[in-house]
Amino acid sequence: DAGVIQSPRHEVTEMGQEVTLRCKPISGHNSLFWYRQTMMRGLELLIYFNNNVPIDDSGMPEDRFSAKMPNASFSTLKIQPSEPRDSAVYFCASSHRGENYEQYFGPGTRLTVT
Amino acid sequence: KNEVEQSPQNLTAQEGEFITINCSYSVGISALHWLQQHPGGGIVSLFMLSSGKKKHGRLIATINIQEKHSSLHITASHPRDSAVYICAVRFTSGSRLTFGEGTQLTVNP
């Protein structure tokens, strides 16, 4: 298996633009997680899905952030409009069943908003 | 308040040394994860445990539920072990993982 796949790996955009990050979980995994990592706040869970359904989105910073999982093999995290403080590395991870199981991380997307 | 604390924040060791990284948490948990983040940024899950001890190669993770404490041990450390090690817990009162700030480990040859 190729592991968790994220795209793009790097994204540089201007403030106000829409940004879409993409994730393909490991085949057969039922849970998908979106994390954000910054120097100031470390790793933070933004949202996680179980069987394509959002279970906990309390970590999503504000209405500018939205996440979807239209099917078991694809998820998106969208920021609209983007702001410089959104600059961070965004990780996607998947696991067999929920947070109490081992999670497999993607390589991350480094987002820079200027 | 649900908190996770790691110590030390930074650790420098010589190749071959035995290394211990600690993680303490404030209230009951349902699971604890140890993660390794490489200098290039990639994150690997090392262990997930809720009791006892797990071993994988030179890595050993232990957890003491009564003391609310977990340790990650590395035996015969090697420069390739240099990374940030992150402890994350799922509190029984919540549904999300809470992360420690990480321990930066540098192993010198």
PDB file of C-alpha atoms in Angstrom:
ATOM      1  CA  ASP A   1       0.000   0.000   0.000  1.00  0.00           C
ATOM      2  CA  ALA A   2       1.270   3.516  -0.779  1.00  0.00           C
ATOM      3  CA  GLY A   3       0.307   4.877   2.629  1.00  0.00           C
ATOM      4  CA  VAL A   4      -1.653   8.055   3.185  1.00  0.00           C
ATOM      5  CA  ILE A   5      -1.325  10.387   0.213  1.00  0.00           C
ATOM      6  CA  GLN A   6      -1.602  14.144   0.500  1.00  0.00           C
ATOM      7  CA  SER A   7      -1.533  16.817  -2.161  1.00  0.00           C
ATOM      8  CA  PRO A   8      -0.159  19.265  -2.763  1.00  0.00           C
ATOM      9  CA  ARG A   9       3.019  18.871  -0.713  1.00  0.00           C
ATOM     10  CA  HIS A  10       3.626  22.602  -0.747  1.00  0.00           C
ATOM     11  CA  GLU A  11       1.217  25.449  -1.355  1.00  0.00           C
ATOM     12  CA  VAL A  12       1.973  29.154  -1.445  1.00  0.00           C
ATOM     13  CA  THR A  13      -0.960  31.481  -1.853  1.00  0.00           C
ATOM     14  CA  GLU A  14      -1.974  35.041  -1.244  1.00  0.00           C
ATOM     15  CA  MET A  15      -4.232  36.169   1.547  1.00  0.00           C
ATOM     16  CA  GLY A  16      -7.881  35.943   0.562  1.00  0.00           C
ATOM     17  CA  GLN A  17      -7.458  33.061  -1.849  1.00  0.00           C
ATOM     18  CA  GLU A  18      -9.202  29.724  -1.473  1.00  0.00           C
ATOM     19  CA  VAL A  19      -6.986  26.769  -0.580  1.00  0.00           C
ATOM     20  CA  THR A  20      -7.945  23.111  -0.955  1.00  0.00           C
ATOM     21  CA  LEU A  21      -5.868  20.342   0.578  1.00  0.00           C
ATOM     22  CA  ARG A  22      -6.470  16.746  -0.429  1.00  0.00           C
ATOM     23  CA  CYS A  23      -6.009  13.415   1.270  1.00  0.00           C
ATOM     24  CA  LYS A  24      -6.337   9.781   0.231  1.00  0.00           C
ATOM     25  CA  PRO A  25      -6.372   7.454   3.266  1.00  0.00           C
ATOM     26  CA  ILE A  26      -5.025   3.926   3.350  1.00  0.00           C
ATOM     27  CA  SER A  27      -7.452   1.545   1.707  1.00  0.00           C
ATOM     28  CA  GLY A  28      -9.619  -0.221   4.262  1.00  0.00           C
ATOM     29  CA  HIS A  29      -9.166   2.378   6.989  1.00  0.00           C
ATOM     30  CA  ASN A  30     -12.450   3.675   8.383  1.00  0.00           C
ATOM     31  CA  SER A  31     -11.209   6.782  10.182  1.00  0.00           C
ATOM     32  CA  LEU A  32      -9.545   9.903   8.807  1.00  0.00           C
ATOM     33  CA  PHE A  33      -8.011  12.783  10.721  1.00  0.00           C
ATOM     34  CA  TRP A  34      -6.898  16.286   9.748  1.00  0.00           C
ATOM     35  CA  TYR A  35      -4.201  17.918  11.899  1.00  0.00           C
ATOM     36  CA  ARG A  36      -2.451  21.261  11.837  1.00  0.00           C
ATOM     37  CA  GLN A  37       1.065  21.841  13.149  1.00  0.00           C
ATOM     38  CA  THR A  38       2.591  25.219  13.937  1.00  0.00           C
ATOM     39  CA  MET A  39       5.581  26.281  15.969  1.00  0.00           C
ATOM     40  CA  MET A  40       3.378  28.159  18.412  1.00  0.00           C
ATOM     41  CA  ARG A  41       0.665  25.543  19.005  1.00  0.00           C
ATOM     42  CA  GLY A  42       2.269  22.248  18.046  1.00  0.00           C
ATOM     43  CA  LEU A  43       0.002  19.530  16.657  1.00  0.00           C
ATOM     44  CA  GLU A  44      -3.733  20.104  16.832  1.00  0.00           C
ATOM     45  CA  LEU A  45      -6.565  17.882  15.700  1.00  0.00           C
ATOM     46  CA  LEU A  46      -8.897  19.842  13.433  1.00  0.00           C
ATOM     47  CA  ILE A  47     -11.521  17.234  12.562  1.00  0.00           C
ATOM     48  CA  TYR A  48     -11.957  13.515  12.249  1.00  0.00           C
ATOM     49  CA  PHE A  49     -14.270  11.308  10.241  1.00  0.00           C
ATOM     50  CA  ASN A  50     -15.521   7.813  10.946  1.00  0.00           C
ATOM     51  CA  ASN A  51     -17.011   5.957   7.984  1.00  0.00           C
ATOM     52  CA  ASN A  52     -17.061   9.256   6.046  1.00  0.00           C
ATOM     53  CA  VAL A  53     -19.096  11.019   8.752  1.00  0.00           C
ATOM     54  CA  PRO A  54     -17.579  13.934  10.718  1.00  0.00           C
ATOM     55  CA  ILE A  55     -17.402  12.857  14.366  1.00  0.00           C
ATOM     56  CA  ASP A  56     -15.595  15.752  16.023  1.00  0.00           C
ATOM     57  CA  ASP A  57     -15.015  19.077  14.310  1.00  0.00           C
ATOM     58  CA  SER A  58     -14.519  21.131  17.458  1.00  0.00           C
ATOM     59  CA  GLY A  59     -10.907  21.757  16.485  1.00  0.00           C
ATOM     60  CA  MET A  60     -11.811  23.568  13.282  1.00  0.00           C
ATOM     61  CA  PRO A  61     -10.672  27.108  14.010  1.00  0.00           C
ATOM     62  CA  GLU A  62     -13.502  29.047  12.402  1.00  0.00           C
ATOM     63  CA  ASP A  63     -16.026  29.127   9.614  1.00  0.00           C
ATOM     64  CA  ARG A  64     -13.321  29.741   7.051  1.00  0.00           C
ATOM     65  CA  PHE A  65     -12.331  26.086   7.455  1.00  0.00           C
ATOM     66  CA  SER A  66     -14.415  23.244   6.091  1.00  0.00           C
ATOM     67  CA  ALA A  67     -13.736  19.556   5.519  1.00  0.00           C
ATOM     68  CA  LYS A  68     -15.533  16.925   3.490  1.00  0.00           C
ATOM     69  CA  MET A  69     -15.223  13.222   2.936  1.00  0.00           C
ATOM     70  CA  PRO A  70     -17.441  12.323  -0.014  1.00  0.00           C
ATOM     71  CA  ASN A  71     -16.267   8.701  -0.037  1.00  0.00           C
ATOM     72  CA  ALA A  72     -13.988   6.310   1.806  1.00  0.00           C
ATOM     73  CA  SER A  73     -10.966   7.113  -0.345  1.00  0.00           C
ATOM     74  CA  PHE A  74     -10.916  10.898  -0.463  1.00  0.00           C
ATOM     75  CA  SER A  75     -11.137  13.915   1.814  1.00  0.00           C
ATOM     76  CA  THR A  76     -10.595  17.640   1.392  1.00  0.00           C
ATOM     77  CA  LEU A  77      -9.805  20.451   3.793  1.00  0.00           C
ATOM     78  CA  LYS A  78     -10.726  23.856   2.439  1.00  0.00           C
ATOM     79  CA  ILE A  79      -9.806  27.304   3.708  1.00  0.00           C
ATOM     80  CA  GLN A  80     -11.769  30.211   2.273  1.00  0.00           C
ATOM     81  CA  PRO A  81     -10.616  32.950   2.503  1.00  0.00           C
ATOM     82  CA  SER A  82      -7.085  32.128   3.621  1.00  0.00           C
ATOM     83  CA  GLU A  83      -5.145  34.308   6.044  1.00  0.00           C
ATOM     84  CA  PRO A  84      -1.418  34.509   6.906  1.00  0.00           C
ATOM     85  CA  ARG A  85      -2.106  32.926  10.318  1.00  0.00           C
ATOM     86  CA  ASP A  86      -3.280  29.781   8.516  1.00  0.00           C
ATOM     87  CA  SER A  87       0.326  29.124   7.476  1.00  0.00           C
ATOM     88  CA  ALA A  88       1.217  25.732   8.901  1.00  0.00           C
ATOM     89  CA  VAL A  89       1.827  22.107   7.996  1.00  0.00           C
ATOM     90  CA  TYR A  90      -1.426  20.210   7.587  1.00  0.00           C
ATOM     91  CA  PHE A  91      -1.298  16.465   8.154  1.00  0.00           C
ATOM     92  CA  CYS A  92      -3.858  13.870   7.232  1.00  0.00           C
ATOM     93  CA  ALA A  93      -3.875  10.506   9.022  1.00  0.00           C
ATOM     94  CA  SER A  94      -5.997   7.385   8.850  1.00  0.00           C
ATOM     95  CA  SER A  95      -6.646   4.425  11.113  1.00  0.00           C
ATOM     96  CA  HIS A  96      -8.690   1.260  11.120  1.00  0.00           C
ATOM     97  CA  ARG A  97     -11.227   2.449  13.668  1.00  0.00           C
ATOM     98  CA  GLY A  98     -11.024   5.739  15.504  1.00  0.00           C
ATOM     99  CA  GLU A  99      -8.586   7.479  17.785  1.00  0.00           C
ATOM    100  CA  ASN A 100      -7.781   4.484  19.968  1.00  0.00           C
ATOM    101  CA  TYR A 101      -6.085   2.705  17.094  1.00  0.00           C
ATOM    102  CA  GLU A 102      -2.716   3.332  15.487  1.00  0.00           C
ATOM    103  CA  GLN A 103      -2.782   6.232  13.075  1.00  0.00           C
ATOM    104  CA  TYR A 104      -0.807   6.413   9.858  1.00  0.00           C
ATOM    105  CA  PHE A 105       0.236   9.892   8.832  1.00  0.00           C
ATOM    106  CA  GLY A 106       0.609  11.382   5.404  1.00  0.00           C
ATOM    107  CA  PRO A 107       3.668  13.468   4.500  1.00  0.00           C
ATOM    108  CA  GLY A 108       1.844  16.733   5.160  1.00  0.00           C
ATOM    109  CA  THR A 109       1.100  19.840   3.137  1.00  0.00           C
ATOM    110  CA  ARG A 110       3.148  22.908   3.964  1.00  0.00           C
ATOM    111  CA  LEU A 111       0.894  25.922   3.456  1.00  0.00           C
ATOM    112  CA  THR A 112       2.236  29.446   3.273  1.00  0.00           C
ATOM    113  CA  VAL A 113      -0.217  32.324   3.027  1.00  0.00           C
ATOM    114  CA  THR A 114       1.402  35.643   2.201  1.00  0.00           C
TER     115      THR A 114
ATOM    116  CA  LYS B   1      -8.070  20.785  32.787  1.00  0.00           C
ATOM    117  CA  ASN B   2      -6.852  18.067  30.445  1.00  0.00           C
ATOM    118  CA  GLU B   3      -3.117  18.460  30.067  1.00  0.00           C
ATOM    119  CA  VAL B   4      -0.183  16.523  28.686  1.00  0.00           C
ATOM    120  CA  GLU B   5       3.353  17.325  29.754  1.00  0.00           C
ATOM    121  CA  GLN B   6       6.545  15.912  28.326  1.00  0.00           C
ATOM    122  CA  SER B   7      10.048  15.974  29.707  1.00  0.00           C
ATOM    123  CA  PRO B   8      12.685  16.793  28.878  1.00  0.00           C
ATOM    124  CA  GLN B   9      11.974  19.321  26.119  1.00  0.00           C
ATOM    125  CA  ASN B  10      15.423  18.758  24.650  1.00  0.00           C
ATOM    126  CA  LEU B  11      17.766  15.827  25.068  1.00  0.00           C
ATOM    127  CA  THR B  12      21.256  15.289  23.686  1.00  0.00           C
ATOM    128  CA  ALA B  13      22.889  11.894  23.990  1.00  0.00           C
ATOM    129  CA  GLN B  14      25.903  10.010  22.739  1.00  0.00           C
ATOM    130  CA  GLU B  15      25.455   7.046  20.457  1.00  0.00           C
ATOM    131  CA  GLY B  16      24.833   3.904  22.457  1.00  0.00           C
ATOM    132  CA  GLU B  17      23.252   5.586  25.465  1.00  0.00           C
ATOM    133  CA  PHE B  18      19.959   4.486  26.988  1.00  0.00           C
ATOM    134  CA  ILE B  19      17.336   7.203  26.585  1.00  0.00           C
ATOM    135  CA  THR B  20      14.128   7.876  28.480  1.00  0.00           C
ATOM    136  CA  ILE B  21      11.443  10.369  27.525  1.00  0.00           C
ATOM    137  CA  ASN B  22       8.573  10.987  29.910  1.00  0.00           C
ATOM    138  CA  CYS B  23       4.926  11.908  29.483  1.00  0.00           C
ATOM    139  CA  SER B  24       2.539  12.850  32.293  1.00  0.00           C
ATOM    140  CA  TYR B  25      -1.127  13.611  32.011  1.00  0.00           C
ATOM    141  CA  SER B  26      -3.660  15.138  34.326  1.00  0.00           C
ATOM    142  CA  VAL B  27      -6.753  12.885  34.293  1.00  0.00           C
ATOM    143  CA  GLY B  28      -7.876   9.449  33.158  1.00  0.00           C
ATOM    144  CA  ILE B  29      -7.233   8.358  29.609  1.00  0.00           C
ATOM    145  CA  SER B  30      -8.453   5.686  27.232  1.00  0.00           C
ATOM    146  CA  ALA B  31      -5.332   5.578  25.066  1.00  0.00           C
ATOM    147  CA  LEU B  32      -1.842   7.031  24.778  1.00  0.00           C
ATOM    148  CA  HIS B  33       0.176   7.345  21.592  1.00  0.00           C
ATOM    149  CA  TRP B  34       3.876   7.876  21.034  1.00  0.00           C
ATOM    150  CA  LEU B  35       4.765   9.514  17.724  1.00  0.00           C
ATOM    151  CA  GLN B  36       8.105  10.207  16.079  1.00  0.00           C
ATOM    152  CA  GLN B  37       8.593  13.198  13.814  1.00  0.00           C
ATOM    153  CA  HIS B  38      11.649  13.074  11.608  1.00  0.00           C
ATOM    154  CA  PRO B  39      13.762  16.135  10.766  1.00  0.00           C
ATOM    155  CA  GLY B  40      12.098  16.187   7.345  1.00  0.00           C
ATOM    156  CA  GLY B  41       8.705  16.550   9.016  1.00  0.00           C
ATOM    157  CA  GLY B  42       7.179  13.115   8.504  1.00  0.00           C
ATOM    158  CA  ILE B  43       5.277  11.614  11.450  1.00  0.00           C
ATOM    159  CA  VAL B  44       5.336   7.951  12.346  1.00  0.00           C
ATOM    160  CA  SER B  45       3.199   6.283  14.980  1.00  0.00           C
ATOM    161  CA  LEU B  46       5.458   4.262  17.269  1.00  0.00           C
ATOM    162  CA  PHE B  47       3.083   2.883  19.854  1.00  0.00           C
ATOM    163  CA  MET B  48      -0.508   3.022  20.987  1.00  0.00           C
ATOM    164  CA  LEU B  49      -1.093   1.681  24.480  1.00  0.00           C
ATOM    165  CA  SER B  50      -3.662   1.754  27.233  1.00  0.00           C
ATOM    166  CA  SER B  51      -1.868  -0.400  29.806  1.00  0.00           C
ATOM    167  CA  GLY B  52       1.365  -2.251  30.473  1.00  0.00           C
ATOM    168  CA  LYS B  53       4.288  -2.258  28.126  1.00  0.00           C
ATOM    169  CA  LYS B  54       5.048  -2.612  24.434  1.00  0.00           C
ATOM    170  CA  LYS B  55       8.335  -3.281  22.675  1.00  0.00           C
ATOM    171  CA  HIS B  56       9.383  -2.832  19.079  1.00  0.00           C
ATOM    172  CA  GLY B  57      13.026  -3.348  18.263  1.00  0.00           C
ATOM    173  CA  ARG B  58      15.076  -0.961  20.401  1.00  0.00           C
ATOM    174  CA  LEU B  59      12.012   0.991  21.506  1.00  0.00           C
ATOM    175  CA  ILE B  60      10.019   0.255  24.644  1.00  0.00           C
ATOM    176  CA  ALA B  61       6.927   2.107  25.830  1.00  0.00           C
ATOM    177  CA  THR B  62       5.441   1.731  29.291  1.00  0.00           C
ATOM    178  CA  ILE B  63       2.418   3.215  30.958  1.00  0.00           C
ATOM    179  CA  ASN B  64       1.399   3.438  34.608  1.00  0.00           C
ATOM    180  CA  ILE B  65      -2.308   4.202  34.754  1.00  0.00           C
ATOM    181  CA  GLN B  66      -2.354   4.872  38.501  1.00  0.00           C
ATOM    182  CA  GLU B  67       0.494   7.370  38.282  1.00  0.00           C
ATOM    183  CA  LYS B  68      -0.789   8.872  34.994  1.00  0.00           C
ATOM    184  CA  HIS B  69       2.627   8.527  33.449  1.00  0.00           C
ATOM    185  CA  SER B  70       4.204   6.942  30.401  1.00  0.00           C
ATOM    186  CA  SER B  71       7.814   6.526  29.345  1.00  0.00           C
ATOM    187  CA  LEU B  72       9.445   5.900  26.004  1.00  0.00           C
ATOM    188  CA  HIS B  73      12.817   4.183  26.202  1.00  0.00           C
ATOM    189  CA  ILE B  74      15.390   3.815  23.448  1.00  0.00           C
ATOM    190  CA  THR B  75      18.138   1.270  24.001  1.00  0.00           C
ATOM    191  CA  ALA B  76      21.513   1.500  22.243  1.00  0.00           C
ATOM    192  CA  SER B  77      20.619   4.881  20.741  1.00  0.00           C
ATOM    193  CA  HIS B  78      21.798   5.764  17.268  1.00  0.00           C
ATOM    194  CA  PRO B  79      22.092   9.075  15.372  1.00  0.00           C
ATOM    195  CA  ARG B  80      19.173   8.005  13.185  1.00  0.00           C
ATOM    196  CA  ASP B  81      16.977   8.118  16.328  1.00  0.00           C
ATOM    197  CA  SER B  82      17.371  11.902  16.284  1.00  0.00           C
ATOM    198  CA  ALA B  83      13.845  13.255  15.963  1.00  0.00           C
ATOM    199  CA  VAL B  84      11.031  14.879  17.899  1.00  0.00           C
ATOM    200  CA  TYR B  85       9.076  12.419  20.025  1.00  0.00           C
ATOM    201  CA  ILE B  86       5.483  13.373  20.755  1.00  0.00           C
ATOM    202  CA  CYS B  87       3.117  11.953  23.341  1.00  0.00           C
ATOM    203  CA  ALA B  88      -0.625  12.181  22.643  1.00  0.00           C
ATOM    204  CA  VAL B  89      -3.493  11.044  24.833  1.00  0.00           C
ATOM    205  CA  ARG B  90      -7.205  10.529  24.500  1.00  0.00           C
ATOM    206  CA  PHE B  91      -8.832  11.534  27.762  1.00  0.00           C
ATOM    207  CA  THR B  92     -11.801   9.447  28.880  1.00  0.00           C
ATOM    208  CA  SER B  93     -13.753  12.689  29.251  1.00  0.00           C
ATOM    209  CA  GLY B  94     -13.200  13.701  25.637  1.00  0.00           C
ATOM    210  CA  SER B  95     -13.149  12.396  22.108  1.00  0.00           C
ATOM    211  CA  ARG B  96     -10.015  14.015  20.730  1.00  0.00           C
ATOM    212  CA  LEU B  97      -6.296  13.510  21.039  1.00  0.00           C
ATOM    213  CA  THR B  98      -4.350  16.044  23.106  1.00  0.00           C
ATOM    214  CA  PHE B  99      -0.686  16.396  22.228  1.00  0.00           C
ATOM    215  CA  GLY B 100       2.359  17.110  24.319  1.00  0.00           C
ATOM    216  CA  GLU B 101       4.835  19.699  23.109  1.00  0.00           C
ATOM    217  CA  GLY B 102       7.346  17.091  22.042  1.00  0.00           C
ATOM    218  CA  THR B 103      10.877  16.155  23.039  1.00  0.00           C
ATOM    219  CA  GLN B 104      13.673  17.028  20.643  1.00  0.00           C
ATOM    220  CA  LEU B 105      16.219  14.197  20.765  1.00  0.00           C
ATOM    221  CA  THR B 106      19.682  14.533  19.253  1.00  0.00           C
ATOM    222  CA  VAL B 107      21.993  11.529  19.278  1.00  0.00           C
ATOM    223  CA  ASN B 108      25.584  12.347  18.438  1.00  0.00           C
ATOM    224  CA  PRO B 109      27.954   9.798  16.902  1.00  0.00           C
TER     225      PRO B 109
END
